[in-house]
Short mmCIF file of N, CA and C in Angstrom, two decimals:
data_model
loop_
_atom_site.label_atom_id
_atom_site.label_comp_id
_atom_site.label_asym_id
_atom_site.label_seq_id
_atom_site.Cartn_x
_atom_site.Cartn_y
_atom_site.Cartn_z
N UNK A 292 0.83 -1.18 0.00
CA UNK A 292 0.00 0.00 0.00
C UNK A 292 0.88 1.26 0.00
N UNK A 293 1.91 1.25 0.84
CA UNK A 293 2.79 2.42 0.93
C UNK A 293 3.52 2.67 -0.38
N UNK A 294 4.10 1.62 -0.95
CA UNK A 294 4.89 1.78 -2.18
C UNK A 294 4.00 2.23 -3.33
N UNK A 295 2.83 1.64 -3.46
CA UNK A 295 1.91 2.04 -4.53
C UNK A 295 1.47 3.49 -4.39
N UNK A 296 1.17 3.90 -3.17
CA UNK A 296 0.77 5.28 -2.93
C UNK A 296 1.91 6.25 -3.22
N UNK A 297 3.13 5.86 -2.82
CA UNK A 297 4.29 6.70 -3.07
C UNK A 297 4.56 6.84 -4.56
N UNK A 298 4.39 5.75 -5.30
CA UNK A 298 4.60 5.80 -6.75
C UNK A 298 3.58 6.69 -7.42
N UNK A 299 2.32 6.56 -7.02
CA UNK A 299 1.27 7.42 -7.59
C UNK A 299 1.57 8.88 -7.30
N UNK A 300 1.90 9.20 -6.06
CA UNK A 300 2.17 10.58 -5.68
C UNK A 300 3.37 11.16 -6.39
N UNK A 301 4.48 10.42 -6.39
CA UNK A 301 5.70 10.94 -7.02
C UNK A 301 5.54 11.05 -8.53
N UNK A 302 4.85 10.09 -9.14
CA UNK A 302 4.69 10.15 -10.60
C UNK A 302 3.79 11.32 -11.01
N UNK A 303 2.71 11.57 -10.29
CA UNK A 303 1.87 12.71 -10.62
C UNK A 303 2.58 14.03 -10.32
N UNK A 304 3.40 14.06 -9.30
CA UNK A 304 4.20 15.25 -9.02
C UNK A 304 5.20 15.53 -10.12
N UNK A 305 5.87 14.50 -10.61
CA UNK A 305 6.82 14.67 -11.72
C UNK A 305 6.10 15.03 -13.01
N UNK A 306 4.92 14.43 -13.25
CA UNK A 306 4.14 14.77 -14.43
C UNK A 306 3.73 16.24 -14.40
N UNK A 307 3.35 16.73 -13.23
CA UNK A 307 2.98 18.15 -13.13
C UNK A 307 4.18 19.05 -13.40
N UNK A 308 5.36 18.63 -12.96
CA UNK A 308 6.56 19.42 -13.23
C UNK A 308 6.83 19.50 -14.74
N UNK A 309 6.68 18.36 -15.41
CA UNK A 309 6.87 18.36 -16.86
C UNK A 309 5.82 19.20 -17.56
N UNK A 310 4.58 19.11 -17.10
CA UNK A 310 3.50 19.89 -17.70
C UNK A 310 3.78 21.39 -17.57
N UNK A 311 4.15 21.83 -16.38
CA UNK A 311 4.40 23.24 -16.16
C UNK A 311 5.66 23.72 -16.89
N UNK A 312 6.58 22.80 -17.13
CA UNK A 312 7.81 23.19 -17.83
C UNK A 312 7.60 23.34 -19.33
N UNK A 313 6.84 22.43 -19.94
CA UNK A 313 6.74 22.41 -21.39
C UNK A 313 5.42 22.92 -21.97
N UNK A 314 4.42 23.17 -21.16
CA UNK A 314 3.13 23.63 -21.68
C UNK A 314 3.06 25.14 -21.85
N UNK A 315 4.10 25.84 -21.48
CA UNK A 315 4.18 27.29 -21.62
C UNK A 315 3.01 28.00 -20.93
N UNK A 316 2.71 27.56 -19.74
CA UNK A 316 1.67 28.21 -18.96
C UNK A 316 2.05 29.60 -18.48
N UNK A 317 3.34 29.89 -18.23
CA UNK A 317 3.66 31.28 -17.87
C UNK A 317 3.28 32.28 -18.95
N UNK A 318 3.29 31.85 -20.22
CA UNK A 318 2.82 32.74 -21.28
C UNK A 318 1.35 33.05 -21.15
N UNK A 319 0.56 32.08 -20.72
CA UNK A 319 -0.86 32.30 -20.45
C UNK A 319 -1.04 33.20 -19.23
N UNK A 320 -0.13 33.10 -18.29
CA UNK A 320 -0.21 33.93 -17.09
C UNK A 320 -0.05 35.41 -17.43
N UNK A 321 0.85 35.69 -18.37
CA UNK A 321 1.03 37.09 -18.77
C UNK A 321 -0.23 37.66 -19.40
N UNK A 322 -0.97 36.80 -20.12
CA UNK A 322 -2.18 37.28 -20.80
C UNK A 322 -3.40 37.31 -19.88
N UNK A 323 -3.54 36.30 -19.02
CA UNK A 323 -4.78 36.14 -18.25
C UNK A 323 -4.59 36.17 -16.74
N UNK A 324 -3.41 36.30 -16.25
CA UNK A 324 -3.18 36.27 -14.81
C UNK A 324 -2.86 34.86 -14.36
N UNK A 325 -2.54 34.69 -13.09
CA UNK A 325 -2.07 33.38 -12.60
C UNK A 325 -3.18 32.38 -12.30
N UNK A 326 -4.43 32.69 -12.67
CA UNK A 326 -5.54 31.80 -12.28
C UNK A 326 -5.42 30.40 -12.88
N UNK A 327 -5.03 30.31 -14.15
CA UNK A 327 -4.93 29.00 -14.80
C UNK A 327 -3.83 28.15 -14.15
N UNK A 328 -2.67 28.74 -13.96
CA UNK A 328 -1.59 28.01 -13.30
C UNK A 328 -1.98 27.58 -11.90
N UNK A 329 -2.62 28.47 -11.18
CA UNK A 329 -3.04 28.16 -9.81
C UNK A 329 -4.06 27.03 -9.79
N UNK A 330 -5.02 27.06 -10.69
CA UNK A 330 -6.04 26.02 -10.74
C UNK A 330 -5.44 24.66 -11.07
N UNK A 331 -4.55 24.62 -12.05
CA UNK A 331 -3.92 23.35 -12.42
C UNK A 331 -3.03 22.85 -11.29
N UNK A 332 -2.33 23.75 -10.65
CA UNK A 332 -1.48 23.36 -9.52
C UNK A 332 -2.31 22.73 -8.40
N UNK A 333 -3.43 23.35 -8.05
CA UNK A 333 -4.28 22.82 -6.98
C UNK A 333 -4.93 21.51 -7.37
N UNK A 334 -5.27 21.34 -8.65
CA UNK A 334 -5.82 20.05 -9.11
C UNK A 334 -4.78 18.96 -8.95
N UNK A 335 -3.53 19.26 -9.31
CA UNK A 335 -2.48 18.27 -9.16
C UNK A 335 -2.15 17.99 -7.70
N UNK A 336 -2.46 18.90 -6.82
CA UNK A 336 -2.26 18.64 -5.39
C UNK A 336 -3.30 17.66 -4.85
N UNK A 337 -4.51 17.71 -5.38
CA UNK A 337 -5.61 16.91 -4.84
C UNK A 337 -5.85 15.63 -5.63
N UNK A 338 -5.50 15.60 -6.90
CA UNK A 338 -5.77 14.43 -7.75
C UNK A 338 -5.11 13.14 -7.26
N UNK A 339 -3.86 13.16 -6.76
CA UNK A 339 -3.27 11.90 -6.28
C UNK A 339 -4.04 11.29 -5.11
N UNK A 340 -4.62 12.13 -4.27
CA UNK A 340 -5.42 11.61 -3.17
C UNK A 340 -6.62 10.82 -3.71
N UNK A 341 -7.32 11.41 -4.68
CA UNK A 341 -8.48 10.74 -5.26
C UNK A 341 -8.09 9.47 -5.98
N UNK A 342 -7.00 9.51 -6.75
CA UNK A 342 -6.55 8.35 -7.50
C UNK A 342 -6.14 7.22 -6.57
N UNK A 343 -5.34 7.52 -5.57
CA UNK A 343 -4.87 6.49 -4.64
C UNK A 343 -6.02 5.95 -3.80
N UNK A 344 -6.89 6.81 -3.35
CA UNK A 344 -8.02 6.36 -2.54
C UNK A 344 -8.97 5.50 -3.37
N UNK A 345 -9.15 5.87 -4.62
CA UNK A 345 -10.00 5.06 -5.50
C UNK A 345 -9.39 3.71 -5.81
N UNK A 346 -8.07 3.62 -5.79
CA UNK A 346 -7.40 2.35 -6.04
C UNK A 346 -7.23 1.52 -4.77
N UNK A 347 -7.75 2.00 -3.65
CA UNK A 347 -7.63 1.26 -2.39
C UNK A 347 -6.30 1.45 -1.70
N UNK A 348 -5.57 2.48 -2.07
CA UNK A 348 -4.28 2.77 -1.45
C UNK A 348 -4.43 3.96 -0.50
N UNK A 349 -3.33 4.41 0.05
CA UNK A 349 -3.37 5.51 1.01
C UNK A 349 -3.27 6.85 0.28
N UNK A 350 -4.33 7.64 0.36
CA UNK A 350 -4.33 8.96 -0.24
C UNK A 350 -3.40 9.92 0.46
N UNK A 351 -3.25 9.77 1.77
CA UNK A 351 -2.37 10.65 2.55
C UNK A 351 -0.92 10.48 2.11
N UNK A 352 -0.49 9.23 1.94
CA UNK A 352 0.88 8.98 1.50
C UNK A 352 1.08 9.51 0.09
N UNK A 353 0.06 9.37 -0.76
CA UNK A 353 0.17 9.85 -2.14
C UNK A 353 0.35 11.36 -2.18
N UNK A 354 -0.43 12.10 -1.39
CA UNK A 354 -0.26 13.56 -1.44
C UNK A 354 1.01 14.00 -0.71
N UNK A 355 1.50 13.20 0.21
CA UNK A 355 2.80 13.50 0.83
C UNK A 355 3.90 13.48 -0.23
N UNK A 356 3.95 12.42 -1.03
CA UNK A 356 4.98 12.32 -2.05
C UNK A 356 4.74 13.31 -3.19
N UNK A 357 3.48 13.61 -3.47
CA UNK A 357 3.19 14.63 -4.47
C UNK A 357 3.70 15.99 -3.99
N UNK A 358 3.45 16.30 -2.74
CA UNK A 358 3.93 17.57 -2.20
C UNK A 358 5.44 17.68 -2.22
N UNK A 359 6.12 16.58 -1.91
CA UNK A 359 7.58 16.60 -1.94
C UNK A 359 8.10 16.87 -3.35
N UNK A 360 7.56 16.17 -4.34
CA UNK A 360 8.05 16.35 -5.70
C UNK A 360 7.60 17.67 -6.31
N UNK A 361 6.38 18.11 -5.99
CA UNK A 361 5.91 19.38 -6.55
C UNK A 361 6.67 20.56 -5.97
N UNK A 362 7.00 20.51 -4.69
CA UNK A 362 7.77 21.60 -4.10
C UNK A 362 9.17 21.67 -4.71
N UNK A 363 9.75 20.53 -4.99
CA UNK A 363 11.11 20.48 -5.53
C UNK A 363 11.17 20.83 -7.01
N UNK A 364 10.21 20.33 -7.79
CA UNK A 364 10.31 20.44 -9.24
C UNK A 364 9.25 21.36 -9.86
N UNK A 365 7.99 21.24 -9.47
CA UNK A 365 6.93 22.00 -10.12
C UNK A 365 6.98 23.47 -9.72
N UNK A 366 7.22 23.73 -8.47
CA UNK A 366 7.19 25.10 -7.96
C UNK A 366 8.15 26.01 -8.72
N UNK A 367 9.30 25.48 -9.12
CA UNK A 367 10.29 26.27 -9.85
C UNK A 367 9.86 26.58 -11.28
N UNK A 368 8.88 25.82 -11.81
CA UNK A 368 8.42 26.04 -13.17
C UNK A 368 7.23 26.99 -13.25
N UNK A 369 6.77 27.50 -12.13
CA UNK A 369 5.66 28.45 -12.12
C UNK A 369 6.18 29.85 -12.43
N UNK A 370 5.29 30.71 -12.92
CA UNK A 370 5.68 32.11 -13.09
C UNK A 370 5.78 32.77 -11.72
N UNK A 371 6.40 33.92 -11.67
CA UNK A 371 6.61 34.59 -10.38
C UNK A 371 5.30 34.95 -9.70
N UNK A 372 4.33 35.45 -10.46
CA UNK A 372 3.04 35.80 -9.85
C UNK A 372 2.30 34.55 -9.38
N UNK A 373 2.42 33.46 -10.12
CA UNK A 373 1.77 32.22 -9.71
C UNK A 373 2.44 31.65 -8.47
N UNK A 374 3.75 31.79 -8.37
CA UNK A 374 4.45 31.33 -7.16
C UNK A 374 3.95 32.05 -5.93
N UNK A 375 3.80 33.36 -6.04
CA UNK A 375 3.30 34.13 -4.90
C UNK A 375 1.87 33.73 -4.55
N UNK A 376 1.04 33.53 -5.58
CA UNK A 376 -0.35 33.14 -5.33
C UNK A 376 -0.43 31.75 -4.72
N UNK A 377 0.36 30.81 -5.24
CA UNK A 377 0.36 29.45 -4.71
C UNK A 377 0.83 29.45 -3.26
N UNK A 378 1.90 30.18 -2.98
CA UNK A 378 2.41 30.23 -1.62
C UNK A 378 1.36 30.80 -0.66
N UNK A 379 0.70 31.85 -1.06
CA UNK A 379 -0.31 32.48 -0.21
C UNK A 379 -1.50 31.56 0.01
N UNK A 380 -2.02 30.99 -1.05
CA UNK A 380 -3.24 30.17 -0.94
C UNK A 380 -2.97 28.87 -0.21
N UNK A 381 -1.86 28.20 -0.51
CA UNK A 381 -1.55 26.95 0.18
C UNK A 381 -1.29 27.21 1.66
N UNK A 382 -0.62 28.31 1.98
CA UNK A 382 -0.39 28.66 3.38
C UNK A 382 -1.71 28.94 4.09
N UNK A 383 -2.60 29.66 3.43
CA UNK A 383 -3.91 29.95 4.01
C UNK A 383 -4.71 28.67 4.23
N UNK A 384 -4.71 27.78 3.23
CA UNK A 384 -5.45 26.53 3.37
C UNK A 384 -4.87 25.66 4.49
N UNK A 385 -3.56 25.64 4.62
CA UNK A 385 -2.93 24.85 5.68
C UNK A 385 -3.29 25.40 7.05
N UNK A 386 -3.27 26.72 7.19
CA UNK A 386 -3.62 27.32 8.48
C UNK A 386 -5.09 27.07 8.84
N UNK A 387 -5.97 27.22 7.86
CA UNK A 387 -7.39 26.96 8.12
C UNK A 387 -7.64 25.50 8.47
N UNK A 388 -7.00 24.60 7.73
CA UNK A 388 -7.16 23.17 8.02
C UNK A 388 -6.65 22.80 9.40
N UNK A 389 -5.49 23.33 9.76
CA UNK A 389 -4.93 23.06 11.08
C UNK A 389 -5.83 23.60 12.18
N UNK A 390 -6.34 24.79 11.98
CA UNK A 390 -7.23 25.38 12.97
C UNK A 390 -8.50 24.55 13.15
N UNK A 391 -9.10 24.14 12.04
CA UNK A 391 -10.32 23.33 12.13
C UNK A 391 -10.07 21.98 12.80
N UNK A 392 -8.93 21.37 12.52
CA UNK A 392 -8.62 20.09 13.15
C UNK A 392 -8.47 20.26 14.66
N UNK A 393 -7.76 21.30 15.09
CA UNK A 393 -7.58 21.50 16.53
C UNK A 393 -8.89 21.90 17.21
N UNK A 394 -9.74 22.64 16.52
CA UNK A 394 -11.05 22.96 17.10
C UNK A 394 -11.86 21.68 17.26
N UNK A 395 -11.84 20.83 16.24
CA UNK A 395 -12.58 19.57 16.30
C UNK A 395 -12.06 18.68 17.42
N UNK A 396 -10.74 18.57 17.52
CA UNK A 396 -10.17 17.73 18.58
C UNK A 396 -10.47 18.31 19.96
N UNK A 397 -10.37 19.61 20.07
CA UNK A 397 -10.62 20.24 21.37
C UNK A 397 -12.05 20.12 21.82
N UNK A 398 -12.99 20.27 20.91
CA UNK A 398 -14.40 20.18 21.30
C UNK A 398 -14.84 18.75 21.50
N UNK A 399 -14.25 17.81 20.77
CA UNK A 399 -14.66 16.41 20.95
C UNK A 399 -14.09 15.82 22.24
N UNK A 400 -12.96 16.35 22.71
CA UNK A 400 -12.37 15.83 23.94
C UNK A 400 -13.23 16.16 25.16
N UNK A 401 -13.88 17.32 25.16
CA UNK A 401 -14.66 17.72 26.31
C UNK A 401 -16.03 17.06 26.34
N UNK A 402 -16.49 16.54 25.22
CA UNK A 402 -17.81 15.92 25.19
C UNK A 402 -17.89 14.65 26.03
N UNK A 403 -16.81 13.88 26.04
CA UNK A 403 -16.84 12.61 26.77
C UNK A 403 -16.01 12.65 28.05
N UNK A 404 -15.57 13.82 28.45
CA UNK A 404 -14.73 13.94 29.64
C UNK A 404 -15.59 13.80 30.89
N UNK A 405 -15.21 12.86 31.72
CA UNK A 405 -15.91 12.64 32.98
C UNK A 405 -14.90 12.74 34.12
N UNK A 406 -14.31 13.91 34.27
CA UNK A 406 -13.29 14.10 35.29
C UNK A 406 -13.74 15.14 36.29
N UNK A 407 -13.20 15.02 37.44
CA UNK A 407 -13.48 15.98 38.50
C UNK A 407 -12.75 17.29 38.17
N UNK A 408 -13.39 18.40 38.45
CA UNK A 408 -12.81 19.70 38.14
C UNK A 408 -11.54 19.94 38.94
N UNK A 409 -11.46 19.35 40.12
CA UNK A 409 -10.23 19.50 40.92
C UNK A 409 -9.06 18.78 40.25
N UNK A 410 -9.32 17.63 39.63
CA UNK A 410 -8.27 16.90 38.92
C UNK A 410 -7.78 17.72 37.72
N UNK A 411 -8.70 18.30 36.96
CA UNK A 411 -8.33 19.11 35.80
C UNK A 411 -7.51 20.32 36.25
N UNK A 412 -7.91 20.98 37.31
CA UNK A 412 -7.17 22.14 37.81
C UNK A 412 -5.78 21.72 38.30
N UNK A 413 -5.69 20.58 38.99
CA UNK A 413 -4.40 20.11 39.48
C UNK A 413 -3.47 19.77 38.31
N UNK A 414 -3.98 19.14 37.28
CA UNK A 414 -3.15 18.80 36.12
C UNK A 414 -2.67 20.07 35.41
N UNK A 415 -3.54 21.04 35.22
CA UNK A 415 -3.14 22.29 34.57
C UNK A 415 -2.09 23.03 35.41
N UNK A 416 -2.28 23.07 36.72
CA UNK A 416 -1.31 23.70 37.61
C UNK A 416 0.04 22.98 37.53
N UNK A 417 0.02 21.66 37.53
CA UNK A 417 1.26 20.88 37.45
C UNK A 417 1.97 21.13 36.13
N UNK A 418 1.23 21.22 35.04
CA UNK A 418 1.84 21.50 33.74
C UNK A 418 2.50 22.88 33.73
N UNK A 419 1.85 23.87 34.31
CA UNK A 419 2.43 25.21 34.36
C UNK A 419 3.69 25.24 35.22
N UNK A 420 3.66 24.56 36.34
CA UNK A 420 4.84 24.52 37.21
C UNK A 420 5.98 23.78 36.52
N UNK A 421 5.69 22.65 35.91
CA UNK A 421 6.71 21.89 35.18
C UNK A 421 7.32 22.69 34.05
N UNK A 422 6.48 23.41 33.32
CA UNK A 422 6.98 24.25 32.22
C UNK A 422 7.87 25.36 32.77
N UNK A 423 7.45 26.01 33.82
CA UNK A 423 8.25 27.09 34.39
C UNK A 423 9.60 26.57 34.88
N UNK A 424 9.61 25.43 35.54
CA UNK A 424 10.87 24.86 36.02
C UNK A 424 11.80 24.57 34.85
N UNK A 425 11.28 23.97 33.79
CA UNK A 425 12.12 23.64 32.63
C UNK A 425 12.62 24.89 31.91
N UNK A 426 11.75 25.85 31.68
CA UNK A 426 12.14 27.05 30.94
C UNK A 426 13.15 27.87 31.73
N UNK A 427 12.88 28.11 32.99
CA UNK A 427 13.79 28.96 33.77
C UNK A 427 15.12 28.27 34.04
N UNK A 428 15.12 26.96 34.27
CA UNK A 428 16.41 26.28 34.49
C UNK A 428 17.21 26.21 33.19
N UNK A 429 16.57 25.96 32.07
CA UNK A 429 17.30 25.94 30.79
C UNK A 429 17.80 27.33 30.45
N UNK A 430 16.99 28.36 30.68
CA UNK A 430 17.44 29.73 30.43
C UNK A 430 18.61 30.12 31.31
N UNK A 431 18.57 29.72 32.56
CA UNK A 431 19.67 30.04 33.47
C UNK A 431 20.95 29.35 33.01
N UNK A 432 20.85 28.07 32.61
CA UNK A 432 22.05 27.35 32.16
C UNK A 432 22.62 27.96 30.88
N UNK A 433 21.77 28.31 29.95
CA UNK A 433 22.25 28.90 28.70
C UNK A 433 22.85 30.29 28.91
N UNK A 434 22.27 31.07 29.79
CA UNK A 434 22.77 32.42 30.02
C UNK A 434 23.99 32.46 30.94
N UNK A 435 24.28 31.37 31.65
CA UNK A 435 25.42 31.38 32.56
C UNK A 435 26.74 31.08 31.85
N UNK A 436 26.69 30.64 30.61
CA UNK A 436 27.92 30.34 29.88
C UNK A 436 28.07 31.31 28.72
N UNK A 437 29.31 31.55 28.32
CA UNK A 437 29.59 32.38 27.16
C UNK A 437 29.48 31.53 25.90
N UNK A 438 28.92 32.08 24.84
CA UNK A 438 28.82 31.30 23.61
C UNK A 438 30.20 31.05 23.01
N UNK A 439 30.38 29.89 22.40
CA UNK A 439 31.68 29.54 21.81
C UNK A 439 31.71 29.75 20.31
N UNK A 440 30.58 30.08 19.72
CA UNK A 440 30.55 30.30 18.28
C UNK A 440 31.17 31.65 17.95
N UNK A 441 31.69 31.81 16.73
CA UNK A 441 32.27 33.12 16.38
C UNK A 441 31.18 34.18 16.29
N UNK A 442 31.48 35.32 16.85
CA UNK A 442 30.52 36.41 16.87
C UNK A 442 30.54 37.15 15.54
N UNK A 443 29.38 37.69 15.19
CA UNK A 443 29.29 38.54 14.00
C UNK A 443 29.81 39.93 14.35
N UNK A 444 30.21 40.70 13.34
CA UNK A 444 30.80 42.03 13.64
C UNK A 444 29.86 42.96 14.42
N UNK A 445 28.56 42.84 14.27
CA UNK A 445 27.66 43.77 14.95
C UNK A 445 27.30 43.30 16.35
N UNK A 446 27.71 42.10 16.77
CA UNK A 446 27.43 41.63 18.11
C UNK A 446 28.53 42.07 19.06
N UNK A 447 28.15 42.38 20.27
CA UNK A 447 29.14 42.80 21.25
C UNK A 447 29.16 41.83 22.40
N UNK A 448 30.30 41.74 23.06
CA UNK A 448 30.42 40.93 24.27
C UNK A 448 30.03 41.76 25.46
N UNK A 449 29.05 41.36 26.19
CA UNK A 449 28.61 42.12 27.37
C UNK A 449 29.37 41.69 28.59
#
């Protein structure tokens, strides 16, 4: 399952790199804007998931390998305006997806929680104390020694 999914993802990622390199899509971008490049790029990001899932393989592994190959090879074949648009939209989609996942996990955890409020308060207090002990002791150890790396010209020794 893993190997098949990886092959599907990497092959579609390489195919997208070849498409963007030889189809002269940046010429279309100059005439119509980066929408066509962006749309094709996003289709190639999602298509391996559908193909692998339809074949009974792992869609997650397929898009992992697609992302690796597209970042390395396809991204360099985009026009400059399409690169900026892809970076912005993919970053936005990743942030929204991550936020929704954490909201879902956070709200589903409290639905079945049958704990005493004193236990929850004690655990939160213990986590804060443990974090403070670790942060302040590590900070003290790091600040008590002089750095051994070469300093840059604008840094001064205090």
